[in-house]
Amino acid sequence: FDILKYFTDSNNEKQYLANVEFVLYRKNADDKAEYAKFDSNNKLTGWTATESEAGKLKTNASSNVVVEGLDAGTYFLKETATPVGFNSLTSDVEVLITSSCNNLTGATYAVQYKMANEEDFTNTDDEKVVPIENNRGTTLPGTGGIGTTIFYVIGGGLMVAAAILLITKKRMENH
């Protein structure tokens, strides 16, 4: 399959985004990651248990990144390097490769992908291209959770206590 790493420019057109690095991994029977190793043409040469030994898939400014030699199965693309000014992906892209063999038509395969927030896989049709967009700008920190709720409760309680004290003090001054 191909990886199309792009951003949308000010004219609302897709542009290739260069110098983004990915590692590809799969999960074995023990649910541990096995990282892909590639030759200089991005053809699979083997697997390793450590991410530091994994082959890097690096994008360029003029074409898709072609990944070759994978069997049918579920794989994950993890973004490991992003150019300055662009936001990194917050989660990995799941890629599903299925294949079938028919005596009349020969072997065929399909590629589907799923981003983190999506429930269903998206078909790549005949192109076998997984499009991954990067956005510009800063990423705001996540908010919410129990910590925020605690601050609201304590802050609200302090405001109520201050109001009660103020009213009580005013009433004592008037009597």
mmCIF file of C-alpha atoms in Angstrom:
data_model
loop_
_atom_site.group_PDB
_atom_site.id
_atom_site.type_symbol
_atom_site.label_atom_id
_atom_site.label_comp_id
_atom_site.label_asym_id
_atom_site.label_seq_id
_atom_site.Cartn_x
_atom_site.Cartn_y
_atom_site.Cartn_z
ATOM 1 C CA PHE A 1 0.000 0.000 0.000
ATOM 2 C CA ASP A 2 0.954 3.641 -0.300
ATOM 3 C CA ILE A 3 1.027 6.306 2.393
ATOM 4 C CA LEU A 4 -0.109 9.772 1.291
ATOM 5 C CA LYS A 5 1.079 12.203 3.944
ATOM 6 C CA TYR A 6 -0.324 15.646 3.209
ATOM 7 C CA PHE A 7 -1.486 18.997 4.518
ATOM 8 C CA THR A 8 -4.038 21.428 3.116
ATOM 9 C CA ASP A 9 -2.510 24.728 2.009
ATOM 10 C CA SER A 10 -4.093 28.214 2.069
ATOM 11 C CA ASN A 11 -5.676 27.570 -1.361
ATOM 12 C CA ASN A 12 -7.439 24.487 0.099
ATOM 13 C CA GLU A 13 -5.272 22.156 -2.016
ATOM 14 C CA LYS A 14 -3.536 19.004 -0.814
ATOM 15 C CA GLN A 15 0.252 19.221 -0.686
ATOM 16 C CA TYR A 16 2.740 16.436 0.085
ATOM 17 C CA LEU A 17 4.277 16.787 3.540
ATOM 18 C CA ALA A 18 7.962 15.835 3.512
ATOM 19 C CA ASN A 19 10.192 14.601 6.354
ATOM 20 C CA VAL A 20 7.534 12.754 8.312
ATOM 21 C CA GLU A 21 8.733 9.403 9.667
ATOM 22 C CA PHE A 22 6.651 6.360 10.480
ATOM 23 C CA VAL A 23 7.342 2.940 11.892
ATOM 24 C CA LEU A 24 5.056 0.056 11.002
ATOM 25 C CA TYR A 25 4.202 -2.595 13.562
ATOM 26 C CA ARG A 26 1.867 -5.496 14.139
ATOM 27 C CA LYS A 27 0.763 -7.230 17.306
ATOM 28 C CA ASN A 28 1.751 -10.862 17.834
ATOM 29 C CA ALA A 29 -0.268 -13.563 19.619
ATOM 30 C CA ASP A 30 0.888 -12.201 23.012
ATOM 31 C CA ASP A 31 -0.351 -8.690 22.045
ATOM 32 C CA LYS A 32 3.247 -7.423 21.936
ATOM 33 C CA ALA A 33 4.391 -5.133 19.138
ATOM 34 C CA GLU A 34 6.665 -6.440 16.379
ATOM 35 C CA TYR A 35 8.240 -3.659 14.318
ATOM 36 C CA ALA A 36 8.893 -3.947 10.588
ATOM 37 C CA LYS A 37 12.358 -3.672 9.089
ATOM 38 C CA PHE A 38 12.687 -2.459 5.485
ATOM 39 C CA ASP A 39 15.319 -2.272 2.771
ATOM 40 C CA SER A 40 16.103 1.003 0.963
ATOM 41 C CA ASN A 41 13.027 0.531 -1.290
ATOM 42 C CA ASN A 42 10.629 0.087 1.677
ATOM 43 C CA LYS A 43 10.288 -3.638 1.045
ATOM 44 C CA LEU A 44 9.788 -5.713 4.185
ATOM 45 C CA THR A 45 12.903 -7.629 5.241
ATOM 46 C CA GLY A 46 11.920 -8.856 8.705
ATOM 47 C CA TRP A 47 10.580 -8.029 12.143
ATOM 48 C CA THR A 48 12.130 -6.858 15.416
ATOM 49 C CA ALA A 49 10.849 -6.570 18.989
ATOM 50 C CA THR A 50 12.317 -3.095 19.568
ATOM 51 C CA GLU A 51 11.110 0.138 18.013
ATOM 52 C CA SER A 52 14.642 1.560 17.807
ATOM 53 C CA GLU A 53 15.621 -1.204 15.343
ATOM 54 C CA ALA A 54 12.529 -0.670 13.183
ATOM 55 C CA GLY A 55 12.801 0.598 9.628
ATOM 56 C CA LYS A 56 11.736 4.210 9.153
ATOM 57 C CA LEU A 57 9.255 5.069 6.400
ATOM 58 C CA LYS A 58 10.094 8.679 5.445
ATOM 59 C CA THR A 59 7.874 10.904 3.311
ATOM 60 C CA ASN A 60 9.080 13.249 0.587
ATOM 61 C CA ALA A 61 7.667 16.351 -1.109
ATOM 62 C CA SER A 62 6.786 14.745 -4.436
ATOM 63 C CA SER A 63 5.214 11.293 -4.034
ATOM 64 C CA ASN A 64 3.561 8.711 -1.818
ATOM 65 C CA VAL A 65 5.576 6.329 0.337
ATOM 66 C CA VAL A 66 5.204 2.805 -1.075
ATOM 67 C CA VAL A 67 5.290 -0.097 1.399
ATOM 68 C CA GLU A 68 5.842 -3.591 -0.053
ATOM 69 C CA GLY A 69 6.081 -7.187 1.087
ATOM 70 C CA LEU A 70 3.349 -7.333 3.731
ATOM 71 C CA ASP A 71 1.071 -10.335 4.145
ATOM 72 C CA ALA A 72 -2.638 -10.093 4.834
ATOM 73 C CA GLY A 73 -3.212 -8.896 8.389
ATOM 74 C CA THR A 74 -3.623 -5.906 10.670
ATOM 75 C CA TYR A 75 -0.820 -3.357 10.934
ATOM 76 C CA PHE A 76 -0.342 -0.018 12.659
ATOM 77 C CA LEU A 77 1.440 3.107 11.414
ATOM 78 C CA LYS A 78 3.035 5.135 14.201
ATOM 79 C CA GLU A 79 4.241 8.640 13.409
ATOM 80 C CA THR A 80 7.649 9.143 15.030
ATOM 81 C CA ALA A 81 8.824 12.456 13.523
ATOM 82 C CA THR A 82 6.907 15.486 12.241
ATOM 83 C CA PRO A 83 8.245 18.732 10.742
ATOM 84 C CA VAL A 84 8.237 21.836 12.944
ATOM 85 C CA GLY A 85 4.957 23.725 12.678
ATOM 86 C CA PHE A 86 2.808 20.636 12.150
ATOM 87 C CA ASN A 87 0.947 18.608 14.746
ATOM 88 C CA SER A 88 1.930 14.973 15.204
ATOM 89 C CA LEU A 89 -0.727 12.301 15.119
ATOM 90 C CA THR A 90 -2.027 11.597 18.605
ATOM 91 C CA SER A 91 -2.691 7.939 17.864
ATOM 92 C CA ASP A 92 -1.657 5.257 15.408
ATOM 93 C CA VAL A 93 -3.401 4.517 12.107
ATOM 94 C CA GLU A 94 -4.725 0.956 11.821
ATOM 95 C CA VAL A 95 -4.275 -0.657 8.389
ATOM 96 C CA LEU A 96 -6.051 -3.894 7.421
ATOM 97 C CA ILE A 97 -4.868 -5.921 4.427
ATOM 98 C CA THR A 98 -7.121 -8.726 3.176
ATOM 99 C CA SER A 99 -6.447 -11.033 0.257
ATOM 100 C CA SER A 100 -8.224 -13.648 -1.785
ATOM 101 C CA CYS A 101 -7.133 -16.082 -4.460
ATOM 102 C CA ASN A 102 -9.237 -17.218 -7.367
ATOM 103 C CA ASN A 103 -8.186 -19.639 -10.131
ATOM 104 C CA LEU A 104 -9.752 -17.443 -12.806
ATOM 105 C CA THR A 105 -8.708 -13.967 -11.689
ATOM 106 C CA GLY A 106 -5.588 -14.745 -9.658
ATOM 107 C CA ALA A 107 -4.729 -13.207 -6.319
ATOM 108 C CA THR A 108 -6.290 -9.938 -5.281
ATOM 109 C CA TYR A 109 -5.965 -7.863 -2.155
ATOM 110 C CA ALA A 110 -7.707 -4.957 -0.481
ATOM 111 C CA VAL A 111 -6.403 -2.309 1.911
ATOM 112 C CA GLN A 112 -8.542 -0.546 4.512
ATOM 113 C CA TYR A 113 -7.539 1.956 7.163
ATOM 114 C CA LYS A 114 -9.003 3.387 10.352
ATOM 115 C CA MET A 115 -8.076 6.532 12.231
ATOM 116 C CA ALA A 116 -8.355 6.603 16.030
ATOM 117 C CA ASN A 117 -11.718 8.388 16.243
ATOM 118 C CA GLU A 118 -13.425 6.260 13.594
ATOM 119 C CA GLU A 119 -15.491 3.182 14.322
ATOM 120 C CA ASP A 120 -15.327 1.560 10.873
ATOM 121 C CA PHE A 121 -12.578 0.936 8.368
ATOM 122 C CA THR A 122 -12.414 3.052 5.193
ATOM 123 C CA ASN A 123 -11.732 1.296 1.874
ATOM 124 C CA THR A 124 -8.873 2.527 -0.293
ATOM 125 C CA ASP A 125 -10.490 1.053 -3.442
ATOM 126 C CA ASP A 126 -8.127 0.329 -6.333
ATOM 127 C CA GLU A 127 -5.484 2.910 -5.445
ATOM 128 C CA LYS A 128 -4.434 1.207 -2.154
ATOM 129 C CA VAL A 129 -3.496 4.626 -0.719
ATOM 130 C CA VAL A 130 -3.815 5.467 2.990
ATOM 131 C CA PRO A 131 -4.255 9.273 3.254
ATOM 132 C CA ILE A 132 -3.021 10.852 6.491
ATOM 133 C CA GLU A 133 -3.440 14.595 7.000
ATOM 134 C CA ASN A 134 -1.355 16.744 9.317
ATOM 135 C CA ASN A 135 -2.612 20.085 10.558
ATOM 136 C CA ARG A 136 -0.615 23.203 11.275
ATOM 137 C CA GLY A 137 -0.625 25.125 14.519
ATOM 138 C CA THR A 138 -0.376 24.347 18.163
ATOM 139 C CA THR A 139 -2.171 21.616 20.012
ATOM 140 C CA LEU A 140 -4.003 22.768 23.095
ATOM 141 C CA PRO A 141 -3.574 20.680 26.219
ATOM 142 C CA GLY A 142 -6.405 18.345 27.131
ATOM 143 C CA THR A 143 -8.855 19.586 29.717
ATOM 144 C CA GLY A 144 -11.472 17.922 31.852
ATOM 145 C CA GLY A 145 -11.357 14.917 34.070
ATOM 146 C CA ILE A 146 -11.690 14.617 37.818
ATOM 147 C CA GLY A 147 -9.058 17.289 38.550
ATOM 148 C CA THR A 148 -11.125 19.986 36.860
ATOM 149 C CA THR A 149 -14.257 18.881 38.717
ATOM 150 C CA ILE A 150 -12.436 19.068 42.058
ATOM 151 C CA PHE A 151 -11.250 22.630 41.290
ATOM 152 C CA TYR A 152 -14.807 23.681 40.389
ATOM 153 C CA VAL A 153 -16.241 22.198 43.606
ATOM 154 C CA ILE A 154 -13.574 23.738 45.861
ATOM 155 C CA GLY A 155 -13.794 27.112 44.070
ATOM 156 C CA GLY A 156 -17.596 27.132 44.308
ATOM 157 C CA GLY A 157 -17.428 26.238 48.001
ATOM 158 C CA LEU A 158 -14.976 29.070 48.701
ATOM 159 C CA MET A 159 -17.219 31.550 46.865
ATOM 160 C CA VAL A 160 -20.260 30.475 48.917
ATOM 161 C CA ALA A 161 -18.258 30.708 52.164
ATOM 162 C CA ALA A 162 -16.998 34.205 51.243
ATOM 163 C CA ALA A 163 -20.540 35.358 50.414
ATOM 164 C CA ILE A 164 -21.865 34.038 53.758
ATOM 165 C CA LEU A 165 -19.060 35.767 55.670
ATOM 166 C CA LEU A 166 -19.663 39.039 53.825
ATOM 167 C CA ILE A 167 -23.414 38.972 54.485
ATOM 168 C CA THR A 168 -22.883 38.056 58.148
ATOM 169 C CA LYS A 169 -20.359 40.882 58.609
ATOM 170 C CA LYS A 170 -22.688 43.437 56.988
ATOM 171 C CA ARG A 171 -25.600 42.366 59.228
ATOM 172 C CA MET A 172 -23.438 42.631 62.383
ATOM 173 C CA GLU A 173 -22.350 46.160 61.384
ATOM 174 C CA ASN A 174 -26.004 47.217 60.882
ATOM 175 C CA HIS A 175 -27.124 46.042 64.377
#
